PDB file of C-alpha atoms in Angstrom:
ATOM      1  CA  MET A   1      22.533  -2.734  41.523  1.00  0.00           C
ATOM      2  CA  SER A   2      25.734  -3.830  39.920  1.00  0.00           C
ATOM      3  CA  HIS A   3      26.334  -4.241  36.214  1.00  0.00           C
ATOM      4  CA  SER A   4      27.617  -7.772  36.664  1.00  0.00           C
ATOM      5  CA  ASN A   5      24.048  -9.088  37.060  1.00  0.00           C
ATOM      6  CA  ARG A   6      22.970  -7.804  33.645  1.00  0.00           C
ATOM      7  CA  PRO A   7      24.199 -10.810  31.563  1.00  0.00           C
ATOM      8  CA  ASP A   8      22.532 -13.185  34.037  1.00  0.00           C
ATOM      9  CA  ILE A   9      19.227 -11.358  33.705  1.00  0.00           C
ATOM     10  CA  LEU A  10      19.358 -11.441  29.905  1.00  0.00           C
ATOM     11  CA  GLN A  11      19.981 -15.191  29.956  1.00  0.00           C
ATOM     12  CA  SER A  12      17.043 -15.979  32.238  1.00  0.00           C
ATOM     13  CA  PRO A  13      14.329 -18.228  30.770  1.00  0.00           C
ATOM     14  CA  ARG A  14      11.650 -15.644  31.523  1.00  0.00           C
ATOM     15  CA  VAL A  15      13.458 -12.924  29.578  1.00  0.00           C
ATOM     16  CA  GLN A  16      14.239 -15.318  26.715  1.00  0.00           C
ATOM     17  CA  ALA A  17      10.574 -16.330  26.528  1.00  0.00           C
ATOM     18  CA  GLN A  18       9.563 -12.664  26.436  1.00  0.00           C
ATOM     19  CA  LEU A  19      12.103 -11.935  23.684  1.00  0.00           C
ATOM     20  CA  ASP A  20      10.826 -14.910  21.653  1.00  0.00           C
ATOM     21  CA  ARG A  21       7.266 -13.662  22.054  1.00  0.00           C
ATOM     22  CA  ILE A  22       8.304 -10.192  20.865  1.00  0.00           C
ATOM     23  CA  ARG A  23      10.196 -11.660  17.879  1.00  0.00           C
ATOM     24  CA  LYS A  24       7.156 -13.723  16.862  1.00  0.00           C
ATOM     25  CA  THR A  25       4.885 -10.706  17.194  1.00  0.00           C
ATOM     26  CA  LEU A  26       7.227  -8.590  15.069  1.00  0.00           C
ATOM     27  CA  ALA A  27       7.475 -11.300  12.410  1.00  0.00           C
ATOM     28  CA  TRP A  28       3.682 -11.579  12.293  1.00  0.00           C
ATOM     29  CA  ARG A  29       3.272  -7.779  12.028  1.00  0.00           C
ATOM     30  CA  ASN A  30       5.911  -7.661   9.272  1.00  0.00           C
ATOM     31  CA  ARG A  31       3.976 -10.281   7.293  1.00  0.00           C
ATOM     32  CA  GLN A  32       0.793  -8.241   7.733  1.00  0.00           C
ATOM     33  CA  LEU A  33       2.585  -5.084   6.621  1.00  0.00           C
ATOM     34  CA  HIS A  34       3.987  -6.812   3.546  1.00  0.00           C
ATOM     35  CA  ALA A  35       0.533  -8.129   2.579  1.00  0.00           C
ATOM     36  CA  THR A  36      -0.980  -4.656   3.040  1.00  0.00           C
ATOM     37  CA  GLU A  37       1.754  -3.079   0.904  1.00  0.00           C
ATOM     38  CA  GLN A  38       1.044  -5.601  -1.859  1.00  0.00           C
ATOM     39  CA  GLN A  39      -2.679  -4.816  -1.719  1.00  0.00           C
ATOM     40  CA  LEU A  40      -1.967  -1.087  -1.907  1.00  0.00           C
ATOM     41  CA  THR A  41       0.351  -1.559  -4.874  1.00  0.00           C
ATOM     42  CA  HIS A  42      -2.322  -3.593  -6.669  1.00  0.00           C
ATOM     43  CA  SER A  43      -4.973  -0.961  -5.851  1.00  0.00           C
ATOM     44  CA  GLU A  44      -2.730   1.826  -7.133  1.00  0.00           C
ATOM     45  CA  GLN A  45      -2.162  -0.037 -10.417  1.00  0.00           C
ATOM     46  CA  GLN A  46      -5.900  -0.623 -10.836  1.00  0.00           C
ATOM     47  CA  LEU A  47      -6.610   3.056 -10.102  1.00  0.00           C
ATOM     48  CA  LYS A  48      -4.063   4.163 -12.713  1.00  0.00           C
ATOM     49  CA  ILE A  49      -5.683   1.898 -15.318  1.00  0.00           C
ATOM     50  CA  THR A  50      -9.151   3.196 -14.441  1.00  0.00           C
ATOM     51  CA  VAL A  51      -8.062   6.839 -14.585  1.00  0.00           C
ATOM     52  CA  ARG A  52      -6.393   6.235 -17.951  1.00  0.00           C
ATOM     53  CA  GLY A  53      -9.638   4.756 -19.279  1.00  0.00           C
ATOM     54  CA  TYR A  54     -11.696   7.689 -17.987  1.00  0.00           C
ATOM     55  CA  ARG A  55      -9.283  10.150 -19.572  1.00  0.00           C
ATOM     56  CA  GLN A  56      -9.541   8.388 -22.917  1.00  0.00           C
ATOM     57  CA  VAL A  57     -13.339   8.437 -22.791  1.00  0.00           C
ATOM     58  CA  LEU A  58     -13.326  12.099 -21.757  1.00  0.00           C
ATOM     59  CA  GLY A  59     -10.938  12.906 -24.627  1.00  0.00           C
ATOM     60  CA  LEU A  60     -13.239  11.192 -27.130  1.00  0.00           C
ATOM     61  CA  VAL A  61     -16.283  13.058 -25.777  1.00  0.00           C
ATOM     62  CA  VAL A  62     -14.477  16.402 -25.999  1.00  0.00           C
ATOM     63  CA  LEU A  63     -13.313  15.602 -29.537  1.00  0.00           C
ATOM     64  CA  ALA A  64     -16.864  14.656 -30.557  1.00  0.00           C
ATOM     65  CA  LEU A  65     -18.205  17.906 -29.078  1.00  0.00           C
ATOM     66  CA  ILE A  66     -15.585  19.953 -30.937  1.00  0.00           C
ATOM     67  CA  VAL A  67     -16.491  18.239 -34.200  1.00  0.00           C
ATOM     68  CA  LEU A  68     -20.218  18.783 -33.551  1.00  0.00           C
ATOM     69  CA  ILE A  69     -19.698  22.472 -32.726  1.00  0.00           C
ATOM     70  CA  ALA A  70     -17.528  22.924 -35.834  1.00  0.00           C
ATOM     71  CA  ILE A  71     -20.208  21.350 -38.014  1.00  0.00           C
ATOM     72  CA  LEU A  72     -22.931  23.545 -36.497  1.00  0.00           C
ATOM     73  CA  VAL A  73     -20.868  26.738 -36.835  1.00  0.00           C
ATOM     74  CA  MET A  74     -19.956  26.018 -40.478  1.00  0.00           C
ATOM     75  CA  GLY A  75     -23.544  25.753 -41.622  1.00  0.00           C
ATOM     76  CA  GLY A  76     -25.054  22.640 -40.176  1.00  0.00           C
ATOM     77  CA  PHE A  77     -25.638  19.354 -41.927  1.00  0.00           C
ATOM     78  CA  ALA A  78     -27.119  20.919 -45.092  1.00  0.00           C
TER      79      ALA A  78
END
């Protein structure tokens, strides 16, 4: 097979139709990927906010326990 036929093959309607189909499929997959990345970014932000809230609550509980233990060790509420 000679190399001179290669440009003719690439210009054939069948090959062009196949290339168009592949381009459309890639564009569609890229849109899906972009949407998924946006969802993941949003989920990560929500997770960070939730974790921050849990840490604050845990910090307040630990602080309350320390205060309660200090009061009990120093003689109670009397």
